[in-house]
Coordinates of C-alpha atoms in Angstrom, one line a residue:
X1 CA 15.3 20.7 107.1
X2 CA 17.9 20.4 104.0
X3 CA 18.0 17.1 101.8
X4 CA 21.1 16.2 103.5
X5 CA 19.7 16.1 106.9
X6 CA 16.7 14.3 106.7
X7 CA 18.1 11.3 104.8
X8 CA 20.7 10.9 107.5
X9 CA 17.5 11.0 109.9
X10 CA 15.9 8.4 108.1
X11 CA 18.9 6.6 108.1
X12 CA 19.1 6.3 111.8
X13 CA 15.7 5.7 112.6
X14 CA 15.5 2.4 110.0
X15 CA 14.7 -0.7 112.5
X16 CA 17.2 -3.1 112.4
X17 CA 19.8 -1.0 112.1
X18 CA 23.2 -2.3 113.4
X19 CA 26.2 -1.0 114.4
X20 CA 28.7 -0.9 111.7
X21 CA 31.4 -3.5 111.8
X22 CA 35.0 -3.3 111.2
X23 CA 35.7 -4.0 107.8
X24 CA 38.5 -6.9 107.0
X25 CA 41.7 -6.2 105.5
X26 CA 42.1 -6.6 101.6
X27 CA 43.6 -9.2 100.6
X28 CA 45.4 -7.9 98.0
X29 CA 46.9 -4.0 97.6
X30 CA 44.4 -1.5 97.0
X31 CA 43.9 -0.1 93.0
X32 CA 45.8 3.4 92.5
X33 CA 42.3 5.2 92.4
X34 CA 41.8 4.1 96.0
X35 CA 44.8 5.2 97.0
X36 CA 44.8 8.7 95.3
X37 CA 40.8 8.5 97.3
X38 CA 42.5 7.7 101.2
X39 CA 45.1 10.2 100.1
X40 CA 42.7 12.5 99.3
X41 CA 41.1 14.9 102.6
X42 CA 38.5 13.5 104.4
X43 CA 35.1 14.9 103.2
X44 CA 31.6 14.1 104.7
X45 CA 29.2 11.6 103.8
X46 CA 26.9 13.3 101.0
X47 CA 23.8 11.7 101.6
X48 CA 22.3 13.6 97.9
X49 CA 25.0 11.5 96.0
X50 CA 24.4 8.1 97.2
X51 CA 20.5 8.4 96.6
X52 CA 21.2 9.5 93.0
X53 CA 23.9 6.5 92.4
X54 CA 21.3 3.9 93.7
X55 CA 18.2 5.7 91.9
X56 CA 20.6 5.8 88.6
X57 CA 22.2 2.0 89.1
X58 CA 18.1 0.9 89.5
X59 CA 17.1 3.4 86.6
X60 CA 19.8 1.9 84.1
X61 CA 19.3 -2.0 85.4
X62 CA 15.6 -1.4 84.4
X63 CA 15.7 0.1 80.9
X64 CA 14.8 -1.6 78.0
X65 CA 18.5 -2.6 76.0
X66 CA 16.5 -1.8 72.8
X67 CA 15.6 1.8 73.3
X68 CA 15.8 4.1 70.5
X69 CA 18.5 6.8 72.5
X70 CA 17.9 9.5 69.5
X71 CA 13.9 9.9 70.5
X72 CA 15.1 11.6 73.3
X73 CA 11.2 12.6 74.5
X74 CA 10.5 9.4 74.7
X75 CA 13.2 8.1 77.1
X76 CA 13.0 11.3 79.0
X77 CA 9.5 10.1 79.7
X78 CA 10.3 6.5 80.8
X79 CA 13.1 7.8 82.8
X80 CA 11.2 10.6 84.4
X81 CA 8.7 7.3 85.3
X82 CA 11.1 4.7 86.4
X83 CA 12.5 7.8 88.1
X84 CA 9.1 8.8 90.4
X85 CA 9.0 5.1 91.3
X86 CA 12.3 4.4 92.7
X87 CA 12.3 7.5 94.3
X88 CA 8.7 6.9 95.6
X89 CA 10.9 3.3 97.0
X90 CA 13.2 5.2 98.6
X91 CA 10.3 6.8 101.3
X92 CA 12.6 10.2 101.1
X93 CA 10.4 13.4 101.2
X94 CA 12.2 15.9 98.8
X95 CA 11.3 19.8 97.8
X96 CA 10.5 20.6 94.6
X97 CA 14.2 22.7 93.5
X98 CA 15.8 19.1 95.3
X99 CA 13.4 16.6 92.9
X100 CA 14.1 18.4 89.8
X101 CA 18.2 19.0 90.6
X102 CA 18.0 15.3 91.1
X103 CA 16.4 14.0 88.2
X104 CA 18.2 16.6 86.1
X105 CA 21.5 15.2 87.1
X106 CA 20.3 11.6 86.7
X107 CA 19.0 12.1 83.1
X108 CA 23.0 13.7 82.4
X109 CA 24.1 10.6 83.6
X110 CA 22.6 8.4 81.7
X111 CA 22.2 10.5 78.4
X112 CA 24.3 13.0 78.7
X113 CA 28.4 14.0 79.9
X114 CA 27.6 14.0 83.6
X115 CA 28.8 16.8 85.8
X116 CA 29.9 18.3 82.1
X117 CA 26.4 18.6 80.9
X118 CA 25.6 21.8 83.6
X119 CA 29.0 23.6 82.2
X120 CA 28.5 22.9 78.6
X121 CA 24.7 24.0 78.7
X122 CA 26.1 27.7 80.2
X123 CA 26.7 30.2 77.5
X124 CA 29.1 32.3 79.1
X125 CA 31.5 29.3 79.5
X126 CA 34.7 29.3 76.9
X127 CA 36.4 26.6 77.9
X128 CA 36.3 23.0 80.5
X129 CA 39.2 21.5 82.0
X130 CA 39.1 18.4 83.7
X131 CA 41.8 17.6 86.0
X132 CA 41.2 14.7 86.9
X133 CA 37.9 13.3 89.0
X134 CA 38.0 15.8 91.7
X135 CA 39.2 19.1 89.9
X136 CA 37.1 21.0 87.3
X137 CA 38.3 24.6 86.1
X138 CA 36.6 26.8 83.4
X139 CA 37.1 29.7 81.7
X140 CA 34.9 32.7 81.4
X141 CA 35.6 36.3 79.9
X142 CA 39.4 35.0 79.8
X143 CA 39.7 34.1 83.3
X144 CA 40.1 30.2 84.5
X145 CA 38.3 29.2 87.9
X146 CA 37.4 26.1 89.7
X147 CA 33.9 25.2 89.6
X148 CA 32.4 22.9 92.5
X149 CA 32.1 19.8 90.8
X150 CA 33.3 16.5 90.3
X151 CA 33.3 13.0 89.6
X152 CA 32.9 10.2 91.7
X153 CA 36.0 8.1 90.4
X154 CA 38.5 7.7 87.8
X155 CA 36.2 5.3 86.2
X156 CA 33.5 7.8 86.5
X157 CA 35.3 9.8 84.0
X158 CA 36.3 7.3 81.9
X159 CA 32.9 6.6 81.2
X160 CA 31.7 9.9 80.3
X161 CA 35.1 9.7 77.9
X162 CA 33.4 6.5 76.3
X163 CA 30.4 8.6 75.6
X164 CA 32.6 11.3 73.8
X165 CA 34.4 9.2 71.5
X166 CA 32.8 5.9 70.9
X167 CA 29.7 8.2 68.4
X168 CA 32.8 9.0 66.6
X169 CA 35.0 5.7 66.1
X170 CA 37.5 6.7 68.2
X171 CA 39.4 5.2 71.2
X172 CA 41.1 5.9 74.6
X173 CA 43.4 3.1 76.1
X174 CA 46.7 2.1 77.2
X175 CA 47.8 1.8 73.8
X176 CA 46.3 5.1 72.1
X177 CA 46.1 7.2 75.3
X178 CA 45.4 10.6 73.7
X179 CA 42.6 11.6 71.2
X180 CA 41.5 14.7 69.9
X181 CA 37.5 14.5 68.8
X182 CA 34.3 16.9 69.0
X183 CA 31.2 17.2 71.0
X184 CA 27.9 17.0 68.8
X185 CA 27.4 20.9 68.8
X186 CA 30.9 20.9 67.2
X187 CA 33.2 21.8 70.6
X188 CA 36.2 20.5 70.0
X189 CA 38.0 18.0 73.0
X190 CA 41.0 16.5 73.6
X191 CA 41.6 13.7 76.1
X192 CA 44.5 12.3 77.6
X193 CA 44.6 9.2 80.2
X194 CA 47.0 7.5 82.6
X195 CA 49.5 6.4 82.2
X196 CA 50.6 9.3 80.2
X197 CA 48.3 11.8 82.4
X198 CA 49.6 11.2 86.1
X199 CA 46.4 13.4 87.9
X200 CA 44.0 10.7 86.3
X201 CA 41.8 11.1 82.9
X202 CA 42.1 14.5 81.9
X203 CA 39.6 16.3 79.2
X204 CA 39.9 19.8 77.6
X205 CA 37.1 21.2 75.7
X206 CA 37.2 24.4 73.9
X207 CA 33.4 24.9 73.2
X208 CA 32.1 27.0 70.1
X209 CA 29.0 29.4 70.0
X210 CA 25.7 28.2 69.7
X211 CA 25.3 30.5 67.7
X212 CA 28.3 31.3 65.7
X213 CA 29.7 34.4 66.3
X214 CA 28.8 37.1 63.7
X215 CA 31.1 40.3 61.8
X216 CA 28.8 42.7 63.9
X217 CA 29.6 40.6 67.3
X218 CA 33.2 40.8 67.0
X219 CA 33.5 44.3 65.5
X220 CA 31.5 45.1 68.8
X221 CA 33.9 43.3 70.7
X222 CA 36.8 45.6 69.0
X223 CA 38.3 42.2 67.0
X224 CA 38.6 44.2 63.9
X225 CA 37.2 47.3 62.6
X226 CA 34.7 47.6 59.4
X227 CA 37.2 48.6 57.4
X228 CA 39.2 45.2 57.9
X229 CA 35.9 43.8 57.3
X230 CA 35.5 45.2 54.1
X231 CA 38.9 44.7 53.2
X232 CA 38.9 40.9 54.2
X233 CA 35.5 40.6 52.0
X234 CA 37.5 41.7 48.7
X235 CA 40.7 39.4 49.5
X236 CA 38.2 36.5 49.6
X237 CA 36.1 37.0 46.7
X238 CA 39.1 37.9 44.6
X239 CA 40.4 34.6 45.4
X240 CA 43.4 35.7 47.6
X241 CA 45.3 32.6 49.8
X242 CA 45.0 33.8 53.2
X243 CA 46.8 32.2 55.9
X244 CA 45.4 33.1 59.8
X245 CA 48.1 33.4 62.4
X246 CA 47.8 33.1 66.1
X247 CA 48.2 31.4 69.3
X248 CA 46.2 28.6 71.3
X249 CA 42.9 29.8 71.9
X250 CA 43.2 33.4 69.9
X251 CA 40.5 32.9 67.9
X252 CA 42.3 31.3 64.7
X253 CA 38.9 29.4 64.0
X254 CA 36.5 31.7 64.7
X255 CA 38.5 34.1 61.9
X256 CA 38.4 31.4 59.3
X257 CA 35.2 31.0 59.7
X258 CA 33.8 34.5 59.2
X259 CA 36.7 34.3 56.5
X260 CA 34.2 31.3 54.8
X261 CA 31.2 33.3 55.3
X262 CA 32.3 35.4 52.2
X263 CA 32.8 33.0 50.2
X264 CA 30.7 33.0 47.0
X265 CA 27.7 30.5 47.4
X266 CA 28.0 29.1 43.8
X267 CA 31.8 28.2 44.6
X268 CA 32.8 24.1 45.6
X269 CA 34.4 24.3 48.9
X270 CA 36.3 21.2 50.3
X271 CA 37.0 21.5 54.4
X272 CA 40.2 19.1 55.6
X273 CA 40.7 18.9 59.4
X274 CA 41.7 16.8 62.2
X275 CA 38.4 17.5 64.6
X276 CA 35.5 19.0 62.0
X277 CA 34.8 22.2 63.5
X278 CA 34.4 24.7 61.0
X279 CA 31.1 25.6 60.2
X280 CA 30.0 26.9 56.8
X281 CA 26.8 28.6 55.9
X282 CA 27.2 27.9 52.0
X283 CA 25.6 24.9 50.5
X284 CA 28.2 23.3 48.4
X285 CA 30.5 22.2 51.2
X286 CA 32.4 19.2 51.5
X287 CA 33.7 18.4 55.1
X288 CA 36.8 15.8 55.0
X289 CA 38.5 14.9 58.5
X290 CA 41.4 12.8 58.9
X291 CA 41.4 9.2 60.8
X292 CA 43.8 8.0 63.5
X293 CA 45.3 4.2 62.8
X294 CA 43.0 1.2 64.2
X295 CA 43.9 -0.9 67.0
X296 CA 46.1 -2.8 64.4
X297 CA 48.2 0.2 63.6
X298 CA 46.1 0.2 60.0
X299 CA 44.0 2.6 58.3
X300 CA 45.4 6.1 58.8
X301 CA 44.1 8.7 57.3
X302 CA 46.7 11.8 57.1
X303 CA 46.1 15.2 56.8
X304 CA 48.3 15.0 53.7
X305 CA 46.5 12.4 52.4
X306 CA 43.0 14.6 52.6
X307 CA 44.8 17.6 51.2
X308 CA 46.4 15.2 48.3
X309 CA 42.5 13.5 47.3
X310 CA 41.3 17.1 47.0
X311 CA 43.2 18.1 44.6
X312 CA 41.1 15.4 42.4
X313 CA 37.7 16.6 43.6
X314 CA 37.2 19.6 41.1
X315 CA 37.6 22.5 43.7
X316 CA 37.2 25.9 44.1
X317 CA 38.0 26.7 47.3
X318 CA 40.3 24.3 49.6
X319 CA 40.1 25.4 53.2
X320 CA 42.6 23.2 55.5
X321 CA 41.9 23.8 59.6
X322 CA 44.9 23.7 60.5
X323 CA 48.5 22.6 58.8
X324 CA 50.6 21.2 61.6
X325 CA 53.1 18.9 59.4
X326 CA 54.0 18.0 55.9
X327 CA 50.7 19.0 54.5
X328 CA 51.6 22.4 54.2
X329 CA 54.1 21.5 51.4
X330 CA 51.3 19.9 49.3
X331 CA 48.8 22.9 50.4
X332 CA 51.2 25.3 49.1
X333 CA 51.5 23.6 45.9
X334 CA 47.6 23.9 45.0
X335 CA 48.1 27.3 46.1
X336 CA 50.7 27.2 43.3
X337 CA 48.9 24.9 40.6
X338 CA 45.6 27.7 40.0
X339 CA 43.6 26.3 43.7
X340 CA 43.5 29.9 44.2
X341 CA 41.0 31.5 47.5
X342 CA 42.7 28.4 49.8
X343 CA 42.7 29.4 53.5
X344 CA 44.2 27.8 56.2
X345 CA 45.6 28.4 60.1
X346 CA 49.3 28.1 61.8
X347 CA 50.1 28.2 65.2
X348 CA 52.6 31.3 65.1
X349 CA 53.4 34.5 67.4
X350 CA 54.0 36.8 64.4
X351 CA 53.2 36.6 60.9
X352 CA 57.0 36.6 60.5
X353 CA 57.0 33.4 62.8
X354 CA 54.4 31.8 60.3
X355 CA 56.4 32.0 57.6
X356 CA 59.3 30.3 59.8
X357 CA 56.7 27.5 60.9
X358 CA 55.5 27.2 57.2
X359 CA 59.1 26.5 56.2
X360 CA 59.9 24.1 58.9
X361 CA 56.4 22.0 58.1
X362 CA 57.7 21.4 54.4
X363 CA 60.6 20.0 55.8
X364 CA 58.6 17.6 57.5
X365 CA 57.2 16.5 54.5
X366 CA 60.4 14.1 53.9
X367 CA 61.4 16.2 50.7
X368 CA 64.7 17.4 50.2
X369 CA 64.4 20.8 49.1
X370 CA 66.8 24.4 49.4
X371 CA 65.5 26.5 51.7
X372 CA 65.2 29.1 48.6
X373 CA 63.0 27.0 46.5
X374 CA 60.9 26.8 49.7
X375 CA 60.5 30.3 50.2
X376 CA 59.8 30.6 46.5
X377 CA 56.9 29.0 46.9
X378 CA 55.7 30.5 50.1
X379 CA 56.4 33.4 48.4
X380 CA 54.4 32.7 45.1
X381 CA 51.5 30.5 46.9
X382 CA 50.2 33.4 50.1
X383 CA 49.0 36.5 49.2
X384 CA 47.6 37.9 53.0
X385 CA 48.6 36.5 56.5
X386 CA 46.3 37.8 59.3
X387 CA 47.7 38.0 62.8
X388 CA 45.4 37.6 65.9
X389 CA 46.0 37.7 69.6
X390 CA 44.7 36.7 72.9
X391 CA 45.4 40.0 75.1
X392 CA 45.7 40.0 79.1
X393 CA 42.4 40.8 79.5
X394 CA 40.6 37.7 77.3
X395 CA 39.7 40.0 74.5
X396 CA 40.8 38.4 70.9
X397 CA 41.7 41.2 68.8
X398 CA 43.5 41.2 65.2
X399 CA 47.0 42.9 65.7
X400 CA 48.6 42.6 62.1
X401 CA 47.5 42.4 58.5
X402 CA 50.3 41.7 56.0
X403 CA 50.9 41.4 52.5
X404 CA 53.3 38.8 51.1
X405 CA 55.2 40.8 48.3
X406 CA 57.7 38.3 46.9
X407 CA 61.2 37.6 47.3
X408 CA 64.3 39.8 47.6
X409 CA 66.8 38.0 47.4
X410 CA 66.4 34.8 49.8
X411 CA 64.2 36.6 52.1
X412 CA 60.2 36.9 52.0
X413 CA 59.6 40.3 52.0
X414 CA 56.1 41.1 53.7
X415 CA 54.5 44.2 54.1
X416 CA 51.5 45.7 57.0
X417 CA 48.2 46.5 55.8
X418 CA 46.9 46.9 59.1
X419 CA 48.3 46.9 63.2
X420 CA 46.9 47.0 66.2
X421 CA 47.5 50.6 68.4
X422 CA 47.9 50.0 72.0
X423 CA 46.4 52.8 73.8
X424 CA 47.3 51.6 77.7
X425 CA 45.4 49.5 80.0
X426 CA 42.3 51.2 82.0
X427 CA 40.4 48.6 84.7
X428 CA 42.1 45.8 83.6
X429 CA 41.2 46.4 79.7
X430 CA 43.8 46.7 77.1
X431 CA 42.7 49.4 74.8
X432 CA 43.5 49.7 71.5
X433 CA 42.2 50.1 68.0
X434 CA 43.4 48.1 64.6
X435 CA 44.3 50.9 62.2
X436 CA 45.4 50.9 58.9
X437 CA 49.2 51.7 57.7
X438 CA 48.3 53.6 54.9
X439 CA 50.1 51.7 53.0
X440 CA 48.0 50.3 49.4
X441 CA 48.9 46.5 49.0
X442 CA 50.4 45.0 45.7
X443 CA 47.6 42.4 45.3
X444 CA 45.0 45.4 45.0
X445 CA 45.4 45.0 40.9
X446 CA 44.1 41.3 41.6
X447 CA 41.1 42.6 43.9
X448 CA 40.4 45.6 40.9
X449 CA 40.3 42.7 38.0
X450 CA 37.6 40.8 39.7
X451 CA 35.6 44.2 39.2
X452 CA 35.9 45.4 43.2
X453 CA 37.2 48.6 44.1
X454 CA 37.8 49.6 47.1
X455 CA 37.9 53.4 49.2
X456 CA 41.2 54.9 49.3
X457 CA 40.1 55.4 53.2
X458 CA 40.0 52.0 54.1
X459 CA 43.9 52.1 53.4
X460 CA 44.0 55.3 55.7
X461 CA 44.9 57.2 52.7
X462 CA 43.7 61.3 52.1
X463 CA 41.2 61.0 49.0
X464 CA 42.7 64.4 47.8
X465 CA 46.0 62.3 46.1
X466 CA 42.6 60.2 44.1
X467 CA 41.1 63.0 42.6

């Protein structure tokens, strides 16, 4: 007999039992969740989530206020206790798989994101969408689907919200209704709440890797070839400013990551970002992360503030997540002022397009400039722009590597290293291969004087014209 069936069995056969009333009228108009909830189609009574609210409401009532969370075997063990007596209360016989699915949830409640915690735990998992209390879609190998989960309430949600932000100083109300923050594995979240977000709370999270992904994962996965690799690993230890292009969820921070990776481990390396997210392997790393205004409207920390400090902090390398507004004017100008190896990302279709977006961001800065003077020094600070691209199938690949020549006239002129062949689709795959141009980039004179040399192949040039 199921769980379901033999609690509503026991809940017949109780003595005393009495036939249920009919319940008064509210006095006053019902809250918008219950009215979204009657709206809502009828579903049946789940027996399995009422024992696990009043074994959780009696679990939380009973635990000591003082208990240290971050010992996590030790609450585990006076949960699992308080647990097998409440349960032991309830006089409900359940199978082992039941027991365990019961407590497991219980413990997520308590300690961890709730009906999250299951999704977030599944490697294969790339992204969570919460639409609100009732709908939950993911994404895995590219595709979104609806998973069969949910929260009991708005306020359900709200609370597992609470348990994202609050580590971090952050908020979620009426007044601040949207935040962008991280998970403690590094995922990174956004949130947005009613009023703005009319389906209820809503929460994205793009998780990361538990373990990051490595050159040999995503050369497997056909994101580059070895010859980009090898490339890239010159540009960055010759101290080239590399700007990653791409759309949402291409695969910008994965890049600059791997991008890091070659940095030289004796170098300084100062990280500026909205969320932290990036993670370095070197030793000498400084993460920095800008800081929404308080309550008051008081104590914002800006991107361009961030970028602005660095400059002061004796570094070697400045690495920016993401520019998104006027601190892409004062990035370019380190680039400019001998802060040379900076990297950064730009939302852009194209590299062309990031150059457009780069232009329009200085503007944002407030300061009246030509449009010349800012090309000049797009121009004079970039030396590489990578391109990457989500294809139709959920495969990230790396469709154009340019070169930033200079200026002809008022124009930037750019040049491809590498592209991306298509070769068709077959079963739904798009195939293709990143190739080189065989065309030999300008900045190779700076790549030679820091002593590396690199094959006249990797170009897709015929060694005979090197002999």
């Amino acid at each position: 007999m199921s769980l379901l069936k033999r609690i509503e069995k026991l809940g017949q056969t109780q003595p005393g039992a009495s036939a249920p009333q009919q319940p008064a009228a509210p006095a006053s108009p019902p809250p918008p969740e219950e009215i979204r909830r009657r709206q809502a189609p009828a579903t049946p009574r789940d027996a399995f989530a009422e024992l696990k609210t009043r074994l959780q409401q009696k679990i939380v009532a009973e635990l000591d206020p003082k208990l240290d969370l971050s010992k996590t075997d030790q609450v585990r063990r006076t949960i699992e206790e308080l647990f097998n007596s409440f349960l032991a209360q309830e006089e409900v016989v359940l199978a082992r798989a039941e027991r365990m699915r019961l407590f497991d949830e219980i413990m997520s409640e308590i300690l961890g994101f709730g009906p999250l915690e299951k999704l977030l735990q599944d490697p294969t998992i790339d992204e969570i969408m919460v639409n609100g209390p009732r709908n939950i879609y993911i994404e895995r190998r590219g595709k979104i689907e609806k998973v069969p989960l949910s929260f009991d309430t708005d306020s359900h949600v709200s609370r597992i919200i609470d348990r994202i932000v609050s580590p971090l100083g952050r908020r979620v109300d009426e007044s601040a209704p949207y935040v962008d923050a991280r998970l403690p594995d590094g995922s990174r979240v956004n949130i947005i709440i009613p009023p703005i977000a009319l389906c209820g709370p809503t929460i994205t999270i793009r998780k990361f890797a538990r373990s990051p992904f490595t050159i040999d994962d995503l050369t497997k996965r056909g994101t580059w070839t070895p010859e980009f690799v090898t490339f890239s690993k010159a540009c960055v230890e010759a101290k080239l400013n590399v700007i990653i292009s791409g759309g949402t969820g291409s695969g910008k921070t994965t890049t600059l990551n791997i991008f890091s990776s070659f940095i030289p481990s004796d170098e300084r390396i100062i990280t500026i970002e909205n969320a932290a997210e990036l993670q370095l392997r070197q030793e000498h790393v400084i993460s920095l992360e800008s800081r929404p205004p308080n309550i008051e409207g008081r104590g914002e920390v800006s991107m361009r503030d961030l970028v602005i400090n660095a400059l002061r902090m004796r570094p070697d390398r400045i690495i920016v997540g993401e520019v998104r507004g006027g601190e892409a004017l004062d990035m370019l100008q380190a680039m400019n002022t001998g802060h040379e190896g900076s990297m950064s990302t730009v939302h852009a279709n194209s590299p062309r397009d990031s150059l457009y977006r780069l232009e329009t961001m200085v503007l944002m800065a407030g300061v009246e400039l030509p449009l010349k003077a800012i090309r000049q020094q797009i121009a004079g600070a970039l030396d590489l722009i990578v391109q990457i691209e989500r294809m139709r199938d959920g495969t990230r690949r790396v469709t154009n590597v340019c070169e930033v020549q200079g200026m002809e006239g008022d124009v930037i002129v750019t040049q491809e290293v590498f592209k991306f062949e298509h070769a068709g689709i077959q079963d739904g795959k798009v195939l293709g291969k990143l190739k080189a141009t065989g065309v030999r980039p300008k900045f190779m004179e700076k790549i030679e004087a820091a002593s590396i040399f690199l094959a006249p192949q990797i170009f897709g040039q015929d060694t005979r014209f090197f002999q």
